[in-house]
C-alpha cells in the first residue's frame, strides 16, 4: 500500500508538530507492505534526500507556509493522486481544492484538521473565513477525519454531524540521554540553577498567553526561562524589549538542539503551558515526559490532554496565586508522566494511523 503524506514542510523534521508527526510515522513503519511518500518543500531543504528512513520524498518548488501553502498543497494533492493508494493530508489550508480534486480522483483521503486554525488570533478575518471554508471542505470530502483532542472531536460532531478518529501526538522522542558534563555546561551557559526556575517554550503569539505568563512571574517575583521566537513578530519584539532587564524573567531565543533543550526541560522546577488553541499541543505532550509539575492555561484542550490533573489558570491573578502557593499543592509531575506513557508514545500513534489506511 502506498500512502502519500502532504501538507507539511517535509522530513527531516525541522519546523513544527506536524513535521515531527511525519518523522515518527516513517521511523516507526515496520510494515513491509506499507510504503510512505512524503511531500517536501524544496525551499526548505538544501540537501534533497530521495529516501528517508524507508520513505520516498517528493519535492515541490514552493514554500509550505505562508501564502504559498495553498498552491503547495494543491500541487502535492495532484501529484499524490497519481502515485498513491491513500493520501494523508495534514492541515486544511489546501482543502478548499477538494471539490475539484474529487472530480478526477477517488483516492482515499484521511485528513487531520489540526487545531481549528480559523479561531487563531494571529489571522485576520478574511484568512479566518478562508480557513473555515477549507475546514468545511475537508470534513465534507475527507473519507476519514482525524482530530488530535477530544475537544476538537466534539466540535466536529457538533458543527458538522460527522464522527472523527481521535489520535493525539507522541512525545517520547524527547527522551535522549544527556551526560553530566553537558548538563553542567548548559546550566552555566544559560545562567540557570537546577530546580530554580519555571520554564515555558512556545511560538511567541498572543493566543499562547505569553504576556500573561511573563506578567505573572514578574509580579510573583519568581524565576522564569521563556524560550521562543521573540523576533518573529511585533508582539514578541515588544515583550522582549519590556522584560529584557527583568530580574526574574529570562527571555531566551529558540533552542533547536534537542540535547540542550532537554537539559533545560529536565532541570526546571515547573513547566508553564499557555496555549489556548490548537488541540493536543506537541510541546505540552513533550513536557509531560519529564515528570515536572505542570501549570496550563484553563481551556478544554489542555484539560483533556492532562486529564484534569494539572494546575490551571485563566488570568494573571490566578497564575500568581498558584505560584505563591506551596509547590506541593501542584506537584502533579508523576501524574503527567503516567498519562504521557499511557497515551502519547509514537509507537501507539503510528499503529493508530496505520489501521486507518486499510479501513473501509
Short mmCIF file of C-alpha atoms in Angstrom, two decimals:
data_model
loop_
_atom_site.label_atom_id
_atom_site.label_comp_id
_atom_site.label_asym_id
_atom_site.label_seq_id
_atom_site.Cartn_x
_atom_site.Cartn_y
_atom_site.Cartn_z
CA UNK A 1 0.00 0.00 0.00
CA UNK A 2 1.33 3.43 -0.99
CA UNK A 3 0.48 6.28 1.40
CA UNK A 4 1.31 9.88 0.47
CA UNK A 5 1.69 12.45 3.25
CA UNK A 6 1.11 16.08 2.26
CA UNK A 7 0.69 19.43 3.99
CA UNK A 8 3.99 19.71 5.88
CA UNK A 9 7.41 21.22 5.26
CA UNK A 10 8.71 17.67 5.00
CA UNK A 11 11.37 15.44 6.51
CA UNK A 12 13.74 15.51 8.32
CA UNK A 13 11.56 17.38 10.82
CA UNK A 14 12.85 20.89 11.40
CA UNK A 15 9.74 23.00 11.87
CA UNK A 16 6.74 22.01 13.98
CA UNK A 17 4.33 19.43 15.31
CA UNK A 18 3.08 18.01 12.01
CA UNK A 19 6.64 17.59 10.77
CA UNK A 20 7.51 15.67 13.93
CA UNK A 21 4.43 13.50 13.39
CA UNK A 22 5.58 12.62 9.86
CA UNK A 23 9.13 11.96 11.05
CA UNK A 24 7.85 9.50 13.64
CA UNK A 25 5.36 7.79 11.32
CA UNK A 26 8.11 6.89 8.86
CA UNK A 27 10.57 5.94 11.61
CA UNK A 28 8.03 3.59 13.20
CA UNK A 29 6.94 1.93 9.97
CA UNK A 30 7.97 -1.72 10.26
CA UNK A 31 5.38 -2.97 7.77
CA UNK A 32 7.00 -4.21 4.55
CA UNK A 33 3.67 -3.80 2.74
CA UNK A 34 3.39 -0.09 3.61
CA UNK A 35 5.33 2.48 1.54
CA UNK A 36 5.25 6.14 2.60
CA UNK A 37 5.89 9.05 0.24
CA UNK A 38 6.43 12.41 1.95
CA UNK A 39 5.89 15.62 0.00
CA UNK A 40 8.51 18.22 0.96
CA UNK A 41 9.15 21.88 0.23
CA UNK A 42 12.21 22.27 -1.96
CA UNK A 43 12.59 25.78 -0.50
CA UNK A 44 13.34 24.35 2.96
CA UNK A 45 16.00 21.74 2.17
CA UNK A 46 19.41 22.34 0.65
CA UNK A 47 20.22 18.65 0.63
CA UNK A 48 17.48 16.68 -1.12
CA UNK A 49 17.21 13.12 0.16
CA UNK A 50 15.17 10.90 -2.11
CA UNK A 51 14.71 8.24 0.56
CA UNK A 52 14.36 8.95 4.28
CA UNK A 53 14.01 6.06 6.76
CA UNK A 54 12.46 3.99 4.00
CA UNK A 55 10.03 6.70 2.88
CA UNK A 56 10.24 8.22 -0.59
CA UNK A 57 10.47 12.01 -0.73
CA UNK A 58 8.84 14.17 -3.40
CA UNK A 59 9.95 17.80 -3.63
CA UNK A 60 7.68 20.73 -4.55
CA UNK A 61 9.27 24.04 -5.53
CA UNK A 62 7.07 26.18 -3.27
CA UNK A 63 7.10 27.25 0.35
CA UNK A 64 4.98 25.06 2.64
CA UNK A 65 3.95 28.02 4.81
CA UNK A 66 2.54 31.47 4.23
CA UNK A 67 0.60 32.37 1.08
CA UNK A 68 2.30 29.64 -0.97
CA UNK A 69 0.99 26.92 1.35
CA UNK A 70 -2.27 26.72 -0.64
CA UNK A 71 -0.73 26.08 -4.09
CA UNK A 72 1.89 23.89 -2.37
CA UNK A 73 -0.84 21.63 -1.00
CA UNK A 74 -2.77 21.66 -4.29
CA UNK A 75 0.25 20.62 -6.37
CA UNK A 76 1.03 17.93 -3.79
CA UNK A 77 -2.55 16.63 -3.96
CA UNK A 78 -2.48 16.40 -7.76
CA UNK A 79 0.84 14.55 -7.79
CA UNK A 80 -0.19 12.25 -4.93
CA UNK A 81 -3.43 11.32 -6.68
CA UNK A 82 -1.43 9.63 -9.44
CA UNK A 83 1.15 7.88 -7.27
CA UNK A 84 -0.60 6.62 -4.13
CA UNK A 85 -3.44 4.50 -2.80
CA UNK A 86 -4.12 6.70 0.24
CA UNK A 87 -3.47 10.40 0.78
CA UNK A 88 -2.88 11.59 4.36
CA UNK A 89 -3.47 15.36 4.48
CA UNK A 90 -2.14 17.28 7.50
CA UNK A 91 -3.92 20.62 7.92
CA UNK A 92 -6.71 22.24 5.94
CA UNK A 93 -5.05 25.09 4.01
CA UNK A 94 -5.27 23.24 0.68
CA UNK A 95 -8.62 21.58 1.30
CA UNK A 96 -10.57 24.33 -0.50
CA UNK A 97 -9.38 22.46 -3.61
CA UNK A 98 -11.07 19.19 -2.64
CA UNK A 99 -14.31 19.73 -4.63
CA UNK A 100 -12.13 19.90 -7.76
CA UNK A 101 -9.91 17.04 -6.59
CA UNK A 102 -12.95 14.78 -6.22
CA UNK A 103 -13.85 15.39 -9.88
CA UNK A 104 -10.83 13.42 -11.04
CA UNK A 105 -9.76 11.28 -8.08
CA UNK A 106 -11.49 8.81 -5.79
CA UNK A 107 -8.33 8.07 -3.81
CA UNK A 108 -8.88 7.59 -0.09
CA UNK A 109 -8.42 10.85 1.81
CA UNK A 110 -7.51 10.86 5.50
CA UNK A 111 -7.39 14.43 6.83
CA UNK A 112 -6.06 15.67 10.15
CA UNK A 113 -7.78 19.05 10.51
CA UNK A 114 -5.29 20.31 13.12
CA UNK A 115 -6.36 22.78 15.81
CA UNK A 116 -9.25 24.83 14.40
CA UNK A 117 -6.99 27.25 12.54
CA UNK A 118 -9.84 29.69 11.85
CA UNK A 119 -10.02 30.53 15.56
CA UNK A 120 -6.40 31.61 15.92
CA UNK A 121 -5.88 35.26 16.88
CA UNK A 122 -2.94 35.72 14.51
CA UNK A 123 -5.17 35.61 11.39
CA UNK A 124 -7.28 38.48 10.08
CA UNK A 125 -10.98 37.94 9.45
CA UNK A 126 -10.54 37.11 5.74
CA UNK A 127 -7.94 34.43 6.42
CA UNK A 128 -10.18 33.02 9.16
CA UNK A 129 -13.11 32.82 6.75
CA UNK A 130 -10.99 31.04 4.17
CA UNK A 131 -9.67 28.57 6.76
CA UNK A 132 -13.20 27.91 8.00
CA UNK A 133 -14.30 27.23 4.40
CA UNK A 134 -11.33 24.90 3.89
CA UNK A 135 -12.15 23.06 7.10
CA UNK A 136 -15.72 22.58 5.91
CA UNK A 137 -14.49 21.10 2.61
CA UNK A 138 -12.07 18.83 4.48
CA UNK A 139 -14.84 17.38 6.61
CA UNK A 140 -17.21 17.08 3.63
CA UNK A 141 -14.83 15.38 1.19
CA UNK A 142 -12.48 13.51 3.52
CA UNK A 143 -13.12 9.79 3.89
CA UNK A 144 -11.74 9.79 7.43
CA UNK A 145 -11.27 12.87 9.61
CA UNK A 146 -8.60 12.76 12.31
CA UNK A 147 -8.72 15.01 15.38
CA UNK A 148 -5.98 15.19 18.00
CA UNK A 149 -8.03 16.20 21.04
CA UNK A 150 -11.47 15.29 22.37
CA UNK A 151 -12.41 18.96 22.38
CA UNK A 152 -11.95 19.04 18.60
CA UNK A 153 -13.64 15.65 18.19
CA UNK A 154 -16.71 17.07 19.93
CA UNK A 155 -16.53 20.23 17.80
CA UNK A 156 -16.54 18.27 14.52
CA UNK A 157 -19.57 16.28 15.62
CA UNK A 158 -21.46 19.36 16.84
CA UNK A 159 -20.52 21.57 13.87
CA UNK A 160 -20.76 19.05 11.03
CA UNK A 161 -22.52 15.99 12.45
CA UNK A 162 -19.60 13.78 11.43
CA UNK A 163 -17.62 11.39 13.65
CA UNK A 164 -13.84 11.59 13.62
CA UNK A 165 -10.92 9.45 14.73
CA UNK A 166 -9.17 10.71 17.85
CA UNK A 167 -5.39 10.31 17.53
CA UNK A 168 -3.10 12.53 19.59
CA UNK A 169 0.65 13.19 19.23
CA UNK A 170 3.58 11.33 20.66
CA UNK A 171 6.27 12.89 22.81
CA UNK A 172 8.69 10.15 23.80
CA UNK A 173 11.18 11.20 21.10
CA UNK A 174 12.44 13.85 23.53
CA UNK A 175 13.89 11.30 25.93
CA UNK A 176 17.55 11.44 24.88
CA UNK A 177 20.48 10.57 27.12
CA UNK A 178 22.21 13.68 28.50
CA UNK A 179 25.51 13.37 30.37
CA UNK A 180 26.56 15.35 33.44
CA UNK A 181 29.18 17.36 31.56
CA UNK A 182 26.62 18.72 29.09
CA UNK A 183 24.17 19.43 31.89
CA UNK A 184 26.77 21.45 33.78
CA UNK A 185 27.76 23.35 30.63
CA UNK A 186 24.17 24.21 29.59
CA UNK A 187 23.17 25.38 33.07
CA UNK A 188 26.28 27.58 33.19
CA UNK A 189 25.83 28.93 29.64
CA UNK A 190 22.21 29.89 30.30
CA UNK A 191 22.87 31.19 33.81
CA UNK A 192 20.26 28.96 35.46
CA UNK A 193 20.26 26.74 38.54
CA UNK A 194 18.87 23.24 38.85
CA UNK A 195 15.22 23.29 40.03
CA UNK A 196 15.45 27.05 40.37
CA UNK A 197 13.23 28.26 37.53
CA UNK A 198 9.93 27.86 35.79
CA UNK A 199 10.04 27.07 32.06
CA UNK A 200 7.85 27.96 29.09
CA UNK A 201 8.51 27.06 25.44
CA UNK A 202 6.30 28.15 22.54
CA UNK A 203 5.88 30.29 19.47
CA UNK A 204 5.53 33.85 20.67
CA UNK A 205 1.90 34.57 19.76
CA UNK A 206 -0.97 36.22 21.69
CA UNK A 207 -3.06 33.03 21.72
CA UNK A 208 -0.28 31.37 23.74
CA UNK A 209 -0.78 33.96 26.50
CA UNK A 210 2.90 34.84 26.61
CA UNK A 211 2.21 38.31 28.02
CA UNK A 212 0.09 36.83 30.80
CA UNK A 213 2.76 34.35 31.92
CA UNK A 214 5.51 36.99 31.87
CA UNK A 215 3.45 39.45 33.90
CA UNK A 216 2.52 36.80 36.47
CA UNK A 217 6.12 35.72 37.10
CA UNK A 218 7.22 39.33 37.36
CA UNK A 219 4.50 40.04 39.94
CA UNK A 220 5.19 36.84 41.86
CA UNK A 221 8.93 37.56 41.75
CA UNK A 222 9.64 34.01 40.58
CA UNK A 223 12.37 32.96 38.13
CA UNK A 224 11.20 32.06 34.61
CA UNK A 225 13.08 30.94 31.50
CA UNK A 226 10.92 31.61 28.44
CA UNK A 227 12.15 30.13 25.15
CA UNK A 228 10.66 31.27 21.85
CA UNK A 229 10.98 33.09 18.53
CA UNK A 230 10.86 36.58 20.04
CA UNK A 231 11.99 38.46 16.92
CA UNK A 232 9.36 36.93 14.62
CA UNK A 233 6.58 39.46 15.32
CA UNK A 234 5.92 42.90 16.74
CA UNK A 235 4.19 41.20 19.66
CA UNK A 236 7.30 39.17 20.51
CA UNK A 237 9.75 42.04 19.99
CA UNK A 238 7.69 44.28 22.26
CA UNK A 239 7.65 41.74 25.08
CA UNK A 240 11.36 41.00 24.70
CA UNK A 241 12.10 44.71 24.99
CA UNK A 242 9.81 45.13 28.00
CA UNK A 243 11.39 42.32 30.01
CA UNK A 244 15.00 42.48 28.80
CA UNK A 245 16.22 43.90 32.11
CA UNK A 246 13.96 41.87 34.39
CA UNK A 247 15.49 40.25 37.48
CA UNK A 248 13.03 37.38 37.24
CA UNK A 249 12.24 36.72 33.57
CA UNK A 250 14.91 35.39 31.22
CA UNK A 251 13.99 35.98 27.56
CA UNK A 252 15.68 33.18 25.59
CA UNK A 253 15.83 32.65 21.80
CA UNK A 254 14.55 29.41 20.29
CA UNK A 255 16.66 26.33 21.05
CA UNK A 256 16.88 23.71 18.29
CA UNK A 257 19.46 21.34 19.80
CA UNK A 258 17.31 18.63 21.44
CA UNK A 259 20.04 17.67 23.92
CA UNK A 260 20.43 21.27 25.12
CA UNK A 261 16.67 21.71 25.27
CA UNK A 262 16.30 18.53 27.31
CA UNK A 263 18.82 19.75 29.87
CA UNK A 264 16.75 22.90 30.32
CA UNK A 265 13.49 20.92 30.50
CA UNK A 266 14.74 18.26 32.89
CA UNK A 267 16.16 20.79 35.37
CA UNK A 268 13.23 23.20 35.70
CA UNK A 269 11.00 23.26 38.78
CA UNK A 270 7.70 23.71 36.94
CA UNK A 271 6.53 23.85 33.31
CA UNK A 272 4.15 26.55 32.03
CA UNK A 273 1.85 25.96 29.07
CA UNK A 274 -0.14 28.98 27.91
CA UNK A 275 -1.71 27.71 24.68
CA UNK A 276 -5.42 28.47 24.38
CA UNK A 277 -5.99 26.89 20.95
CA UNK A 278 -4.71 24.07 18.80
CA UNK A 279 -5.96 20.82 20.31
CA UNK A 280 -3.35 18.50 21.80
CA UNK A 281 -0.21 20.61 21.62
CA UNK A 282 3.09 18.81 20.88
CA UNK A 283 5.12 20.96 23.29
CA UNK A 284 2.73 20.07 26.11
CA UNK A 285 2.94 16.35 25.37
CA UNK A 286 6.75 16.53 25.23
CA UNK A 287 6.92 18.35 28.57
CA UNK A 288 4.79 15.70 30.27
CA UNK A 289 7.51 13.08 29.71
CA UNK A 290 9.85 14.98 32.06
CA UNK A 291 7.57 14.39 35.07
CA UNK A 292 7.62 18.05 36.08
CA UNK A 293 4.74 19.88 37.80
CA UNK A 294 2.64 21.44 35.05
CA UNK A 295 0.58 24.65 35.08
CA UNK A 296 -1.59 25.16 32.00
CA UNK A 297 -3.99 27.75 30.66
CA UNK A 298 -7.53 26.73 31.51
CA UNK A 299 -9.18 25.55 28.29
CA UNK A 300 -10.86 22.35 27.17
CA UNK A 301 -7.88 21.22 25.08
CA UNK A 302 -5.36 21.45 27.92
CA UNK A 303 -7.70 19.88 30.46
CA UNK A 304 -8.40 16.95 28.17
CA UNK A 305 -4.72 16.44 27.34
CA UNK A 306 -3.75 16.39 31.03
CA UNK A 307 -6.92 14.59 32.23
CA UNK A 308 -7.72 17.48 34.60
CA UNK A 309 -4.64 16.67 36.72
CA UNK A 310 -2.55 19.79 36.05
CA UNK A 311 -2.93 23.17 37.72
CA UNK A 312 -4.88 25.69 35.62
CA UNK A 313 -5.12 29.48 35.27
CA UNK A 314 -7.19 31.92 33.24
CA UNK A 315 -5.59 35.24 34.16
CA UNK A 316 -2.58 36.84 35.82
CA UNK A 317 -4.13 36.79 39.29
CA UNK A 318 -4.88 33.06 39.17
CA UNK A 319 -1.38 32.25 37.97
CA UNK A 320 0.23 34.42 40.66
CA UNK A 321 -1.88 32.62 43.29
CA UNK A 322 -0.65 29.24 42.05
CA UNK A 323 2.98 30.39 42.02
CA UNK A 324 2.68 31.81 45.55
CA UNK A 325 1.19 28.56 46.89
CA UNK A 326 3.41 25.76 48.26
CA UNK A 327 4.87 23.68 45.43
CA UNK A 328 3.27 20.59 46.95
CA UNK A 329 -0.16 21.95 46.02
CA UNK A 330 0.54 21.43 42.31
CA UNK A 331 3.07 18.59 42.48
CA UNK A 332 1.50 16.69 39.58
CA UNK A 333 4.65 15.60 37.75
CA UNK A 334 4.17 11.87 38.27
CA UNK A 335 0.58 12.15 37.02
CA UNK A 336 1.80 13.90 33.87
CA UNK A 337 4.36 11.17 33.20
CA UNK A 338 1.81 8.39 33.73
CA UNK A 339 -0.60 9.98 31.26
CA UNK A 340 2.18 10.54 28.71
CA UNK A 341 3.41 6.95 28.86
CA UNK A 342 -0.14 5.65 28.53
CA UNK A 343 -1.39 7.92 25.73
CA UNK A 344 1.43 9.72 23.94
CA UNK A 345 4.06 7.25 22.69
CA UNK A 346 4.89 7.27 18.98
CA UNK A 347 4.66 3.50 18.66
CA UNK A 348 1.00 3.74 19.69
CA UNK A 349 0.30 6.75 17.46
CA UNK A 350 1.90 5.13 14.39
CA UNK A 351 -0.19 1.96 14.77
CA UNK A 352 -3.37 4.04 15.11
CA UNK A 353 -2.69 5.79 11.80
CA UNK A 354 -1.78 2.53 10.07
CA UNK A 355 -5.14 0.97 10.96
CA UNK A 356 -6.89 3.80 9.09
CA UNK A 357 -5.14 3.21 5.75
CA UNK A 358 -6.80 -0.15 5.11
CA UNK A 359 -10.09 0.50 6.86
CA UNK A 360 -13.21 0.56 4.70
#
